[in-house]
């Protein structure tokens, strides 16, 4: 079993080197981490093994992003739709933050990484909230890369909650419709304070947004790969950034 896992993870070592310009690094990269279960199934392993190896890929991607000079890294860890999965799998996923804290957090602290979380935390088990609160607290004074976990997050619910908040302010007389701007909406979203992602990466061959950062991704560059998330390594991030650098971002204009 170990040899099978190593053979798949070792695929990144056979990737061809790519050239990256230090002058055009995306500030904010968002990742839809997809394919943990299918990776495990292909190897004849339980799905939970895929999620465990996916956690290791989070650390690899974070360290690689930090080394590249990426300032913000948002990881789609658990969606509002993922509650539909089998209870045993959901329970395991809710325990992963504790494991992540115990195994990976110290190294991320050494790398000056700051952890942030966005999503509906009230619906999470108390032990999951406690683990994420600990990660946020222990890294709050760090000044390096911001690692933003989207946990129990849904893009439509985020926009719905934002519109409700604005509507309440209008009803209370604190805001007029004319004062609503894109900048105000930005500030009311769960990602408030972060720039919009420059680059979105999705693994496992799927080509959809899956209710992820629907407002924020309006002008992001999209990069899809057939690689399953547990296989994702530094070379795949380099490939995505290299492709990003080959594109011209026009934002609807002409350049």
JSON list of C-alpha atoms in Angstrom, two decimals:
[
{"chain": "A", "resi": 1, "resn": "UNK", "atom": "CA", "xyz": [0.00, 0.00, 0.00]},
{"chain": "A", "resi": 2, "resn": "UNK", "atom": "CA", "xyz": [2.78, 2.43, 0.93]},
{"chain": "A", "resi": 3, "resn": "UNK", "atom": "CA", "xyz": [4.53, 1.83, -2.39]},
{"chain": "A", "resi": 4, "resn": "UNK", "atom": "CA", "xyz": [1.32, 2.55, -4.28]},
{"chain": "A", "resi": 5, "resn": "UNK", "atom": "CA", "xyz": [0.85, 5.86, -2.49]},
{"chain": "A", "resi": 6, "resn": "UNK", "atom": "CA", "xyz": [4.50, 6.81, -2.99]},
{"chain": "A", "resi": 7, "resn": "UNK", "atom": "CA", "xyz": [4.34, 5.98, -6.69]},
{"chain": "A", "resi": 8, "resn": "UNK", "atom": "CA", "xyz": [1.43, 8.36, -7.17]},
{"chain": "A", "resi": 9, "resn": "UNK", "atom": "CA", "xyz": [2.91, 11.14, -5.08]},
{"chain": "A", "resi": 10, "resn": "UNK", "atom": "CA", "xyz": [6.19, 10.69, -6.91]},
{"chain": "A", "resi": 11, "resn": "UNK", "atom": "CA", "xyz": [4.62, 11.72, -10.20]},
{"chain": "A", "resi": 12, "resn": "UNK", "atom": "CA", "xyz": [5.38, 15.39, -9.46]},
{"chain": "A", "resi": 13, "resn": "UNK", "atom": "CA", "xyz": [9.10, 14.59, -9.54]},
{"chain": "A", "resi": 14, "resn": "UNK", "atom": "CA", "xyz": [8.83, 13.70, -13.22]},
{"chain": "A", "resi": 15, "resn": "UNK", "atom": "CA", "xyz": [7.28, 17.02, -14.22]},
{"chain": "A", "resi": 16, "resn": "UNK", "atom": "CA", "xyz": [9.30, 19.21, -16.57]},
{"chain": "A", "resi": 17, "resn": "UNK", "atom": "CA", "xyz": [10.72, 22.39, -15.00]},
{"chain": "A", "resi": 18, "resn": "UNK", "atom": "CA", "xyz": [8.94, 25.64, -15.81]},
{"chain": "A", "resi": 19, "resn": "UNK", "atom": "CA", "xyz": [10.15, 29.24, -15.93]},
{"chain": "A", "resi": 20, "resn": "UNK", "atom": "CA", "xyz": [8.49, 31.70, -13.56]},
{"chain": "A", "resi": 21, "resn": "UNK", "atom": "CA", "xyz": [8.95, 35.45, -13.70]},
{"chain": "A", "resi": 22, "resn": "UNK", "atom": "CA", "xyz": [9.24, 37.04, -10.24]},
{"chain": "A", "resi": 23, "resn": "UNK", "atom": "CA", "xyz": [7.65, 40.19, -11.67]},
{"chain": "A", "resi": 24, "resn": "UNK", "atom": "CA", "xyz": [4.18, 38.73, -12.28]},
{"chain": "A", "resi": 25, "resn": "UNK", "atom": "CA", "xyz": [3.30, 36.52, -9.33]},
{"chain": "A", "resi": 26, "resn": "UNK", "atom": "CA", "xyz": [-0.44, 36.34, -8.54]},
{"chain": "A", "resi": 27, "resn": "UNK", "atom": "CA", "xyz": [-1.11, 37.97, -5.18]},
{"chain": "A", "resi": 28, "resn": "UNK", "atom": "CA", "xyz": [-4.07, 35.74, -4.36]},
{"chain": "A", "resi": 29, "resn": "UNK", "atom": "CA", "xyz": [-4.50, 32.12, -5.45]},
{"chain": "A", "resi": 30, "resn": "UNK", "atom": "CA", "xyz": [-7.68, 30.18, -4.67]},
{"chain": "A", "resi": 31, "resn": "UNK", "atom": "CA", "xyz": [-7.80, 26.39, -4.90]},
{"chain": "A", "resi": 32, "resn": "UNK", "atom": "CA", "xyz": [-10.71, 23.97, -5.16]},
{"chain": "A", "resi": 33, "resn": "UNK", "atom": "CA", "xyz": [-9.11, 20.88, -3.66]},
{"chain": "A", "resi": 34, "resn": "UNK", "atom": "CA", "xyz": [-10.91, 18.09, -5.50]},
{"chain": "A", "resi": 35, "resn": "UNK", "atom": "CA", "xyz": [-10.36, 14.38, -5.98]},
{"chain": "A", "resi": 36, "resn": "UNK", "atom": "CA", "xyz": [-9.33, 13.02, -2.58]},
{"chain": "A", "resi": 37, "resn": "UNK", "atom": "CA", "xyz": [-11.85, 10.19, -2.67]},
{"chain": "A", "resi": 38, "resn": "UNK", "atom": "CA", "xyz": [-11.23, 9.28, -6.31]},
{"chain": "A", "resi": 39, "resn": "UNK", "atom": "CA", "xyz": [-7.49, 9.23, -5.71]},
{"chain": "A", "resi": 40, "resn": "UNK", "atom": "CA", "xyz": [-7.98, 6.76, -2.87]},
{"chain": "A", "resi": 41, "resn": "UNK", "atom": "CA", "xyz": [-10.45, 4.66, -4.85]},
{"chain": "A", "resi": 42, "resn": "UNK", "atom": "CA", "xyz": [-8.02, 4.36, -7.77]},
{"chain": "A", "resi": 43, "resn": "UNK", "atom": "CA", "xyz": [-5.44, 2.98, -5.37]},
{"chain": "A", "resi": 44, "resn": "UNK", "atom": "CA", "xyz": [-7.91, 0.64, -3.70]},
{"chain": "A", "resi": 45, "resn": "UNK", "atom": "CA", "xyz": [-7.81, 2.62, -0.44]},
{"chain": "A", "resi": 46, "resn": "UNK", "atom": "CA", "xyz": [-10.57, 3.99, 1.83]},
{"chain": "A", "resi": 47, "resn": "UNK", "atom": "CA", "xyz": [-11.73, 7.51, 1.01]},
{"chain": "A", "resi": 48, "resn": "UNK", "atom": "CA", "xyz": [-10.48, 8.77, 4.36]},
{"chain": "A", "resi": 49, "resn": "UNK", "atom": "CA", "xyz": [-6.91, 7.95, 3.28]},
{"chain": "A", "resi": 50, "resn": "UNK", "atom": "CA", "xyz": [-7.45, 10.36, 0.40]},
{"chain": "A", "resi": 51, "resn": "UNK", "atom": "CA", "xyz": [-8.52, 13.09, 2.80]},
{"chain": "A", "resi": 52, "resn": "UNK", "atom": "CA", "xyz": [-5.49, 12.47, 5.02]},
{"chain": "A", "resi": 53, "resn": "UNK", "atom": "CA", "xyz": [-3.14, 12.78, 2.06]},
{"chain": "A", "resi": 54, "resn": "UNK", "atom": "CA", "xyz": [-5.07, 15.81, 0.89]},
{"chain": "A", "resi": 55, "resn": "UNK", "atom": "CA", "xyz": [-4.17, 17.47, 4.19]},
{"chain": "A", "resi": 56, "resn": "UNK", "atom": "CA", "xyz": [-0.49, 16.89, 3.43]},
{"chain": "A", "resi": 57, "resn": "UNK", "atom": "CA", "xyz": [-1.01, 18.50, 0.04]},
{"chain": "A", "resi": 58, "resn": "UNK", "atom": "CA", "xyz": [-2.36, 21.60, 1.80]},
{"chain": "A", "resi": 59, "resn": "UNK", "atom": "CA", "xyz": [0.95, 22.05, 3.57]},
{"chain": "A", "resi": 60, "resn": "UNK", "atom": "CA", "xyz": [2.95, 21.40, 0.38]},
{"chain": "A", "resi": 61, "resn": "UNK", "atom": "CA", "xyz": [0.92, 23.96, -1.55]},
{"chain": "A", "resi": 62, "resn": "UNK", "atom": "CA", "xyz": [1.14, 26.51, 1.26]},
{"chain": "A", "resi": 63, "resn": "UNK", "atom": "CA", "xyz": [4.91, 26.28, 1.55]},
{"chain": "A", "resi": 64, "resn": "UNK", "atom": "CA", "xyz": [5.32, 26.39, -2.24]},
{"chain": "A", "resi": 65, "resn": "UNK", "atom": "CA", "xyz": [3.04, 29.44, -2.48]},
{"chain": "A", "resi": 66, "resn": "UNK", "atom": "CA", "xyz": [5.00, 31.19, 0.25]},
{"chain": "A", "resi": 67, "resn": "UNK", "atom": "CA", "xyz": [8.28, 30.48, -1.52]},
{"chain": "A", "resi": 68, "resn": "UNK", "atom": "CA", "xyz": [6.87, 31.92, -4.75]},
{"chain": "A", "resi": 69, "resn": "UNK", "atom": "CA", "xyz": [5.82, 35.15, -3.05]},
{"chain": "A", "resi": 70, "resn": "UNK", "atom": "CA", "xyz": [2.07, 34.56, -3.20]},
{"chain": "A", "resi": 71, "resn": "UNK", "atom": "CA", "xyz": [0.47, 36.66, -0.47]},
{"chain": "A", "resi": 72, "resn": "UNK", "atom": "CA", "xyz": [-2.94, 35.00, -0.07]},
{"chain": "A", "resi": 73, "resn": "UNK", "atom": "CA", "xyz": [-3.95, 31.36, -0.51]},
{"chain": "A", "resi": 74, "resn": "UNK", "atom": "CA", "xyz": [-7.61, 30.40, -0.15]},
{"chain": "A", "resi": 75, "resn": "UNK", "atom": "CA", "xyz": [-8.41, 26.68, 0.15]},
{"chain": "A", "resi": 76, "resn": "UNK", "atom": "CA", "xyz": [-11.94, 25.34, -0.40]},
{"chain": "A", "resi": 77, "resn": "UNK", "atom": "CA", "xyz": [-11.92, 22.86, 2.49]},
{"chain": "A", "resi": 78, "resn": "UNK", "atom": "CA", "xyz": [-15.62, 22.06, 3.02]},
{"chain": "A", "resi": 79, "resn": "UNK", "atom": "CA", "xyz": [-18.65, 23.42, 1.20]},
{"chain": "A", "resi": 80, "resn": "UNK", "atom": "CA", "xyz": [-22.18, 23.95, 2.47]},
{"chain": "A", "resi": 81, "resn": "UNK", "atom": "CA", "xyz": [-23.17, 21.13, 0.11]},
{"chain": "A", "resi": 82, "resn": "UNK", "atom": "CA", "xyz": [-20.65, 18.65, 1.52]},
{"chain": "A", "resi": 83, "resn": "UNK", "atom": "CA", "xyz": [-22.99, 17.85, 4.43]},
{"chain": "A", "resi": 84, "resn": "UNK", "atom": "CA", "xyz": [-24.82, 15.61, 1.94]},
{"chain": "A", "resi": 85, "resn": "UNK", "atom": "CA", "xyz": [-21.95, 13.12, 2.04]},
{"chain": "A", "resi": 86, "resn": "UNK", "atom": "CA", "xyz": [-22.12, 9.98, 4.20]},
{"chain": "A", "resi": 87, "resn": "UNK", "atom": "CA", "xyz": [-22.09, 10.79, 7.91]},
{"chain": "A", "resi": 88, "resn": "UNK", "atom": "CA", "xyz": [-18.97, 8.72, 8.54]},
{"chain": "A", "resi": 89, "resn": "UNK", "atom": "CA", "xyz": [-17.04, 10.73, 5.95]},
{"chain": "A", "resi": 90, "resn": "UNK", "atom": "CA", "xyz": [-18.34, 14.09, 7.20]},
{"chain": "A", "resi": 91, "resn": "UNK", "atom": "CA", "xyz": [-17.42, 13.17, 10.78]},
{"chain": "A", "resi": 92, "resn": "UNK", "atom": "CA", "xyz": [-13.91, 12.32, 9.64]},
{"chain": "A", "resi": 93, "resn": "UNK", "atom": "CA", "xyz": [-13.58, 15.60, 7.73]},
{"chain": "A", "resi": 94, "resn": "UNK", "atom": "CA", "xyz": [-14.71, 17.54, 10.79]},
{"chain": "A", "resi": 95, "resn": "UNK", "atom": "CA", "xyz": [-11.86, 15.94, 12.77]},
{"chain": "A", "resi": 96, "resn": "UNK", "atom": "CA", "xyz": [-9.19, 16.80, 10.20]},
{"chain": "A", "resi": 97, "resn": "UNK", "atom": "CA", "xyz": [-8.60, 20.35, 11.52]},
{"chain": "A", "resi": 98, "resn": "UNK", "atom": "CA", "xyz": [-7.52, 18.87, 14.86]},
{"chain": "A", "resi": 99, "resn": "UNK", "atom": "CA", "xyz": [-5.05, 16.61, 13.07]},
{"chain": "A", "resi": 100, "resn": "UNK", "atom": "CA", "xyz": [-3.86, 19.50, 10.93]},
{"chain": "A", "resi": 101, "resn": "UNK", "atom": "CA", "xyz": [-3.18, 21.62, 14.01]},
{"chain": "A", "resi": 102, "resn": "UNK", "atom": "CA", "xyz": [-1.33, 18.82, 15.79]},
{"chain": "A", "resi": 103, "resn": "UNK", "atom": "CA", "xyz": [0.87, 17.84, 12.84]},
{"chain": "A", "resi": 104, "resn": "UNK", "atom": "CA", "xyz": [1.31, 20.81, 10.53]},
{"chain": "A", "resi": 105, "resn": "UNK", "atom": "CA", "xyz": [0.70, 24.08, 12.37]},
{"chain": "A", "resi": 106, "resn": "UNK", "atom": "CA", "xyz": [4.09, 24.45, 14.06]},
{"chain": "A", "resi": 107, "resn": "UNK", "atom": "CA", "xyz": [5.90, 24.34, 10.72]},
{"chain": "A", "resi": 108, "resn": "UNK", "atom": "CA", "xyz": [3.50, 26.88, 9.22]},
{"chain": "A", "resi": 109, "resn": "UNK", "atom": "CA", "xyz": [4.12, 29.16, 12.20]},
{"chain": "A", "resi": 110, "resn": "UNK", "atom": "CA", "xyz": [7.86, 28.88, 11.53]},
{"chain": "A", "resi": 111, "resn": "UNK", "atom": "CA", "xyz": [7.12, 29.98, 7.96]},
{"chain": "A", "resi": 112, "resn": "UNK", "atom": "CA", "xyz": [5.30, 33.08, 9.32]},
{"chain": "A", "resi": 113, "resn": "UNK", "atom": "CA", "xyz": [1.97, 31.91, 7.84]},
{"chain": "A", "resi": 114, "resn": "UNK", "atom": "CA", "xyz": [-1.22, 33.47, 9.18]},
{"chain": "A", "resi": 115, "resn": "UNK", "atom": "CA", "xyz": [-4.37, 31.30, 9.23]},
{"chain": "A", "resi": 116, "resn": "UNK", "atom": "CA", "xyz": [-7.77, 32.75, 8.49]},
{"chain": "A", "resi": 117, "resn": "UNK", "atom": "CA", "xyz": [-11.19, 31.03, 8.17]},
{"chain": "A", "resi": 118, "resn": "UNK", "atom": "CA", "xyz": [-14.34, 32.04, 6.28]},
{"chain": "A", "resi": 119, "resn": "UNK", "atom": "CA", "xyz": [-17.67, 30.25, 6.33]},
{"chain": "A", "resi": 120, "resn": "UNK", "atom": "CA", "xyz": [-20.60, 29.49, 8.63]},
{"chain": "A", "resi": 121, "resn": "UNK", "atom": "CA", "xyz": [-18.74, 28.43, 11.76]},
{"chain": "A", "resi": 122, "resn": "UNK", "atom": "CA", "xyz": [-21.91, 28.12, 13.87]},
{"chain": "A", "resi": 123, "resn": "UNK", "atom": "CA", "xyz": [-22.91, 24.95, 12.03]},
{"chain": "A", "resi": 124, "resn": "UNK", "atom": "CA", "xyz": [-19.56, 23.26, 12.70]},
{"chain": "A", "resi": 125, "resn": "UNK", "atom": "CA", "xyz": [-18.97, 20.87, 15.61]},
{"chain": "A", "resi": 126, "resn": "UNK", "atom": "CA", "xyz": [-17.45, 22.51, 18.66]},
{"chain": "A", "resi": 127, "resn": "UNK", "atom": "CA", "xyz": [-14.19, 20.56, 18.30]},
{"chain": "A", "resi": 128, "resn": "UNK", "atom": "CA", "xyz": [-13.79, 21.75, 14.71]},
{"chain": "A", "resi": 129, "resn": "UNK", "atom": "CA", "xyz": [-14.35, 25.38, 15.70]},
{"chain": "A", "resi": 130, "resn": "UNK", "atom": "CA", "xyz": [-11.93, 25.00, 18.60]},
{"chain": "A", "resi": 131, "resn": "UNK", "atom": "CA", "xyz": [-9.18, 23.66, 16.32]},
{"chain": "A", "resi": 132, "resn": "UNK", "atom": "CA", "xyz": [-9.61, 26.43, 13.76]},
{"chain": "A", "resi": 133, "resn": "UNK", "atom": "CA", "xyz": [-9.85, 29.10, 16.47]},
{"chain": "A", "resi": 134, "resn": "UNK", "atom": "CA", "xyz": [-6.56, 27.82, 17.87]},
{"chain": "A", "resi": 135, "resn": "UNK", "atom": "CA", "xyz": [-4.91, 28.06, 14.44]},
{"chain": "A", "resi": 136, "resn": "UNK", "atom": "CA", "xyz": [-6.17, 31.62, 13.97]},
{"chain": "A", "resi": 137, "resn": "UNK", "atom": "CA", "xyz": [-5.11, 32.64, 17.48]},
{"chain": "A", "resi": 138, "resn": "UNK", "atom": "CA", "xyz": [-1.63, 31.13, 17.32]},
{"chain": "A", "resi": 139, "resn": "UNK", "atom": "CA", "xyz": [-0.87, 32.77, 13.98]},
{"chain": "A", "resi": 140, "resn": "UNK", "atom": "CA", "xyz": [-2.61, 36.13, 14.38]},
{"chain": "A", "resi": 141, "resn": "UNK", "atom": "CA", "xyz": [0.64, 38.06, 14.77]},
{"chain": "A", "resi": 142, "resn": "UNK", "atom": "CA", "xyz": [2.33, 36.44, 11.76]},
{"chain": "A", "resi": 143, "resn": "UNK", "atom": "CA", "xyz": [2.98, 38.75, 8.85]},
{"chain": "A", "resi": 144, "resn": "UNK", "atom": "CA", "xyz": [3.59, 36.34, 5.96]},
{"chain": "A", "resi": 145, "resn": "UNK", "atom": "CA", "xyz": [1.28, 34.48, 3.62]},
{"chain": "A", "resi": 146, "resn": "UNK", "atom": "CA", "xyz": [-2.39, 34.41, 4.66]},
{"chain": "A", "resi": 147, "resn": "UNK", "atom": "CA", "xyz": [-3.78, 30.87, 4.46]},
{"chain": "A", "resi": 148, "resn": "UNK", "atom": "CA", "xyz": [-7.54, 31.30, 4.23]},
{"chain": "A", "resi": 149, "resn": "UNK", "atom": "CA", "xyz": [-9.67, 28.18, 4.73]},
{"chain": "A", "resi": 150, "resn": "UNK", "atom": "CA", "xyz": [-13.18, 28.22, 3.26]},
{"chain": "A", "resi": 151, "resn": "UNK", "atom": "CA", "xyz": [-14.89, 25.90, 5.76]},
{"chain": "A", "resi": 152, "resn": "UNK", "atom": "CA", "xyz": [-18.63, 25.27, 5.57]},
{"chain": "A", "resi": 153, "resn": "UNK", "atom": "CA", "xyz": [-18.61, 27.91, 2.88]},
{"chain": "A", "resi": 154, "resn": "UNK", "atom": "CA", "xyz": [-21.03, 28.54, 0.02]},
{"chain": "A", "resi": 155, "resn": "UNK", "atom": "CA", "xyz": [-20.80, 31.39, -2.45]},
{"chain": "A", "resi": 156, "resn": "UNK", "atom": "CA", "xyz": [-24.55, 31.86, -2.87]},
{"chain": "A", "resi": 157, "resn": "UNK", "atom": "CA", "xyz": [-25.15, 31.90, 0.88]},
{"chain": "A", "resi": 158, "resn": "UNK", "atom": "CA", "xyz": [-22.34, 34.43, 1.27]},
{"chain": "A", "resi": 159, "resn": "UNK", "atom": "CA", "xyz": [-24.01, 36.76, -1.25]},
{"chain": "A", "resi": 160, "resn": "UNK", "atom": "CA", "xyz": [-27.44, 36.13, 0.28]},
{"chain": "A", "resi": 161, "resn": "UNK", "atom": "CA", "xyz": [-26.16, 37.06, 3.75]},
{"chain": "A", "resi": 162, "resn": "UNK", "atom": "CA", "xyz": [-24.46, 40.14, 2.35]},
{"chain": "A", "resi": 163, "resn": "UNK", "atom": "CA", "xyz": [-27.66, 41.32, 0.63]},
{"chain": "A", "resi": 164, "resn": "UNK", "atom": "CA", "xyz": [-29.65, 40.69, 3.82]},
{"chain": "A", "resi": 165, "resn": "UNK", "atom": "CA", "xyz": [-27.16, 42.77, 5.81]},
{"chain": "A", "resi": 166, "resn": "UNK", "atom": "CA", "xyz": [-27.41, 45.65, 3.33]},
{"chain": "A", "resi": 167, "resn": "UNK", "atom": "CA", "xyz": [-31.20, 45.38, 3.31]},
{"chain": "A", "resi": 168, "resn": "UNK", "atom": "CA", "xyz": [-31.34, 45.59, 7.09]},
{"chain": "A", "resi": 169, "resn": "UNK", "atom": "CA", "xyz": [-29.19, 48.71, 7.04]},
{"chain": "A", "resi": 170, "resn": "UNK", "atom": "CA", "xyz": [-31.47, 50.30, 4.44]},
{"chain": "A", "resi": 171, "resn": "UNK", "atom": "CA", "xyz": [-34.59, 49.39, 6.47]},
{"chain": "A", "resi": 172, "resn": "UNK", "atom": "CA", "xyz": [-33.00, 50.92, 9.57]},
{"chain": "A", "resi": 173, "resn": "UNK", "atom": "CA", "xyz": [-32.17, 54.13, 7.73]},
{"chain": "A", "resi": 174, "resn": "UNK", "atom": "CA", "xyz": [-28.41, 53.66, 8.04]},
{"chain": "A", "resi": 175, "resn": "UNK", "atom": "CA", "xyz": [-27.88, 53.21, 4.30]},
{"chain": "A", "resi": 176, "resn": "UNK", "atom": "CA", "xyz": [-29.51, 54.33, 1.06]},
{"chain": "A", "resi": 177, "resn": "UNK", "atom": "CA", "xyz": [-29.62, 52.21, -2.12]},
{"chain": "A", "resi": 178, "resn": "UNK", "atom": "CA", "xyz": [-27.48, 54.82, -3.87]},
{"chain": "A", "resi": 179, "resn": "UNK", "atom": "CA", "xyz": [-24.67, 54.14, -1.41]},
{"chain": "A", "resi": 180, "resn": "UNK", "atom": "CA", "xyz": [-24.36, 50.49, -2.39]},
{"chain": "A", "resi": 181, "resn": "UNK", "atom": "CA", "xyz": [-21.17, 50.01, -4.40]},
{"chain": "A", "resi": 182, "resn": "UNK", "atom": "CA", "xyz": [-18.99, 47.10, -5.40]},
{"chain": "A", "resi": 183, "resn": "UNK", "atom": "CA", "xyz": [-16.52, 48.21, -2.74]},
{"chain": "A", "resi": 184, "resn": "UNK", "atom": "CA", "xyz": [-19.21, 48.14, -0.05]},
{"chain": "A", "resi": 185, "resn": "UNK", "atom": "CA", "xyz": [-20.31, 44.65, -1.12]},
{"chain": "A", "resi": 186, "resn": "UNK", "atom": "CA", "xyz": [-16.68, 43.51, -1.03]},
{"chain": "A", "resi": 187, "resn": "UNK", "atom": "CA", "xyz": [-16.38, 44.71, 2.54]},
{"chain": "A", "resi": 188, "resn": "UNK", "atom": "CA", "xyz": [-19.49, 42.78, 3.64]},
{"chain": "A", "resi": 189, "resn": "UNK", "atom": "CA", "xyz": [-18.42, 39.45, 2.13]},
{"chain": "A", "resi": 190, "resn": "UNK", "atom": "CA", "xyz": [-16.67, 36.79, 4.19]},
{"chain": "A", "resi": 191, "resn": "UNK", "atom": "CA", "xyz": [-13.48, 37.53, 2.27]},
{"chain": "A", "resi": 192, "resn": "UNK", "atom": "CA", "xyz": [-13.58, 41.18, 3.30]},
{"chain": "A", "resi": 193, "resn": "UNK", "atom": "CA", "xyz": [-10.07, 42.58, 3.55]},
{"chain": "A", "resi": 194, "resn": "UNK", "atom": "CA", "xyz": [-8.64, 40.20, 0.97]},
{"chain": "A", "resi": 195, "resn": "UNK", "atom": "CA", "xyz": [-8.08, 41.08, -2.70]},
{"chain": "A", "resi": 196, "resn": "UNK", "atom": "CA", "xyz": [-10.02, 39.08, -5.27]},
{"chain": "A", "resi": 197, "resn": "UNK", "atom": "CA", "xyz": [-8.21, 35.91, -6.40]},
{"chain": "A", "resi": 198, "resn": "UNK", "atom": "CA", "xyz": [-5.98, 36.45, -9.42]},
{"chain": "A", "resi": 199, "resn": "UNK", "atom": "CA", "xyz": [-5.84, 32.73, -10.14]},
{"chain": "A", "resi": 200, "resn": "UNK", "atom": "CA", "xyz": [-8.21, 29.85, -9.43]},
{"chain": "A", "resi": 201, "resn": "UNK", "atom": "CA", "xyz": [-6.87, 26.29, -9.50]},
{"chain": "A", "resi": 202, "resn": "UNK", "atom": "CA", "xyz": [-9.13, 23.23, -9.55]},
{"chain": "A", "resi": 203, "resn": "UNK", "atom": "CA", "xyz": [-7.82, 19.69, -9.45]},
{"chain": "A", "resi": 204, "resn": "UNK", "atom": "CA", "xyz": [-9.27, 16.31, -10.55]},
{"chain": "A", "resi": 205, "resn": "UNK", "atom": "CA", "xyz": [-10.36, 17.32, -14.05]},
{"chain": "A", "resi": 206, "resn": "UNK", "atom": "CA", "xyz": [-13.64, 19.00, -13.06]},
{"chain": "A", "resi": 207, "resn": "UNK", "atom": "CA", "xyz": [-14.33, 22.34, -14.75]},
{"chain": "A", "resi": 208, "resn": "UNK", "atom": "CA", "xyz": [-16.84, 24.21, -12.61]},
{"chain": "A", "resi": 209, "resn": "UNK", "atom": "CA", "xyz": [-16.84, 26.65, -9.69]},
{"chain": "A", "resi": 210, "resn": "UNK", "atom": "CA", "xyz": [-19.04, 24.56, -7.38]},
{"chain": "A", "resi": 211, "resn": "UNK", "atom": "CA", "xyz": [-20.47, 27.56, -5.53]},
{"chain": "A", "resi": 212, "resn": "UNK", "atom": "CA", "xyz": [-17.02, 28.91, -4.64]},
{"chain": "A", "resi": 213, "resn": "UNK", "atom": "CA", "xyz": [-16.32, 32.66, -4.34]},
{"chain": "A", "resi": 214, "resn": "UNK", "atom": "CA", "xyz": [-18.85, 33.51, -7.05]},
{"chain": "A", "resi": 215, "resn": "UNK", "atom": "CA", "xyz": [-18.53, 37.29, -6.61]},
{"chain": "A", "resi": 216, "resn": "UNK", "atom": "CA", "xyz": [-14.77, 37.34, -6.09]},
{"chain": "A", "resi": 217, "resn": "UNK", "atom": "CA", "xyz": [-13.84, 35.16, -9.09]},
{"chain": "A", "resi": 218, "resn": "UNK", "atom": "CA", "xyz": [-15.46, 37.47, -11.66]},
{"chain": "A", "resi": 219, "resn": "UNK", "atom": "CA", "xyz": [-12.13, 38.28, -13.36]},
{"chain": "A", "resi": 220, "resn": "UNK", "atom": "CA", "xyz": [-9.88, 35.52, -12.06]},
{"chain": "A", "resi": 221, "resn": "UNK", "atom": "CA", "xyz": [-7.81, 33.38, -14.40]},
{"chain": "A", "resi": 222, "resn": "UNK", "atom": "CA", "xyz": [-8.89, 29.72, -14.23]},
{"chain": "A", "resi": 223, "resn": "UNK", "atom": "CA", "xyz": [-6.53, 26.73, -14.39]},
{"chain": "A", "resi": 224, "resn": "UNK", "atom": "CA", "xyz": [-7.78, 23.16, -14.37]},
{"chain": "A", "resi": 225, "resn": "UNK", "atom": "CA", "xyz": [-5.73, 19.98, -14.03]},
{"chain": "A", "resi": 226, "resn": "UNK", "atom": "CA", "xyz": [-6.51, 16.26, -14.10]},
{"chain": "A", "resi": 227, "resn": "UNK", "atom": "CA", "xyz": [-4.21, 15.75, -11.09]},
{"chain": "A", "resi": 228, "resn": "UNK", "atom": "CA", "xyz": [-6.07, 14.63, -7.98]},
{"chain": "A", "resi": 229, "resn": "UNK", "atom": "CA", "xyz": [-5.53, 16.87, -4.96]},
{"chain": "A", "resi": 230, "resn": "UNK", "atom": "CA", "xyz": [-3.40, 14.38, -2.93]},
{"chain": "A", "resi": 231, "resn": "UNK", "atom": "CA", "xyz": [-0.94, 14.38, -5.86]},
{"chain": "A", "resi": 232, "resn": "UNK", "atom": "CA", "xyz": [-0.67, 18.16, -6.00]},
{"chain": "A", "resi": 233, "resn": "UNK", "atom": "CA", "xyz": [2.82, 19.45, -5.38]},
{"chain": "A", "resi": 234, "resn": "UNK", "atom": "CA", "xyz": [5.06, 22.42, -5.98]},
{"chain": "A", "resi": 235, "resn": "UNK", "atom": "CA", "xyz": [5.55, 21.63, -9.67]},
{"chain": "A", "resi": 236, "resn": "UNK", "atom": "CA", "xyz": [1.81, 21.77, -10.30]},
{"chain": "A", "resi": 237, "resn": "UNK", "atom": "CA", "xyz": [1.57, 25.16, -8.63]},
{"chain": "A", "resi": 238, "resn": "UNK", "atom": "CA", "xyz": [4.49, 26.34, -10.77]},
{"chain": "A", "resi": 239, "resn": "UNK", "atom": "CA", "xyz": [2.71, 25.12, -13.89]},
{"chain": "A", "resi": 240, "resn": "UNK", "atom": "CA", "xyz": [-0.44, 27.02, -12.93]},
{"chain": "A", "resi": 241, "resn": "UNK", "atom": "CA", "xyz": [1.48, 30.23, -12.23]},
{"chain": "A", "resi": 242, "resn": "UNK", "atom": "CA", "xyz": [3.45, 29.86, -15.47]},
{"chain": "A", "resi": 243, "resn": "UNK", "atom": "CA", "xyz": [0.18, 29.57, -17.40]},
{"chain": "A", "resi": 244, "resn": "UNK", "atom": "CA", "xyz": [-1.17, 32.59, -15.52]},
{"chain": "A", "resi": 245, "resn": "UNK", "atom": "CA", "xyz": [1.88, 34.59, -16.59]},
{"chain": "A", "resi": 246, "resn": "UNK", "atom": "CA", "xyz": [1.29, 33.68, -20.25]},
{"chain": "A", "resi": 247, "resn": "UNK", "atom": "CA", "xyz": [-2.13, 35.27, -20.20]},
{"chain": "A", "resi": 248, "resn": "UNK", "atom": "CA", "xyz": [-3.11, 38.93, -20.60]},
{"chain": "A", "resi": 249, "resn": "UNK", "atom": "CA", "xyz": [-5.69, 40.19, -18.13]},
{"chain": "A", "resi": 250, "resn": "UNK", "atom": "CA", "xyz": [-7.93, 42.76, -19.86]},
{"chain": "A", "resi": 251, "resn": "UNK", "atom": "CA", "xyz": [-10.82, 43.12, -17.37]},
{"chain": "A", "resi": 252, "resn": "UNK", "atom": "CA", "xyz": [-13.20, 43.69, -20.28]},
{"chain": "A", "resi": 253, "resn": "UNK", "atom": "CA", "xyz": [-11.01, 46.31, -21.96]},
{"chain": "A", "resi": 254, "resn": "UNK", "atom": "CA", "xyz": [-8.41, 46.26, -24.72]},
{"chain": "A", "resi": 255, "resn": "UNK", "atom": "CA", "xyz": [-4.69, 45.99, -24.02]}
]
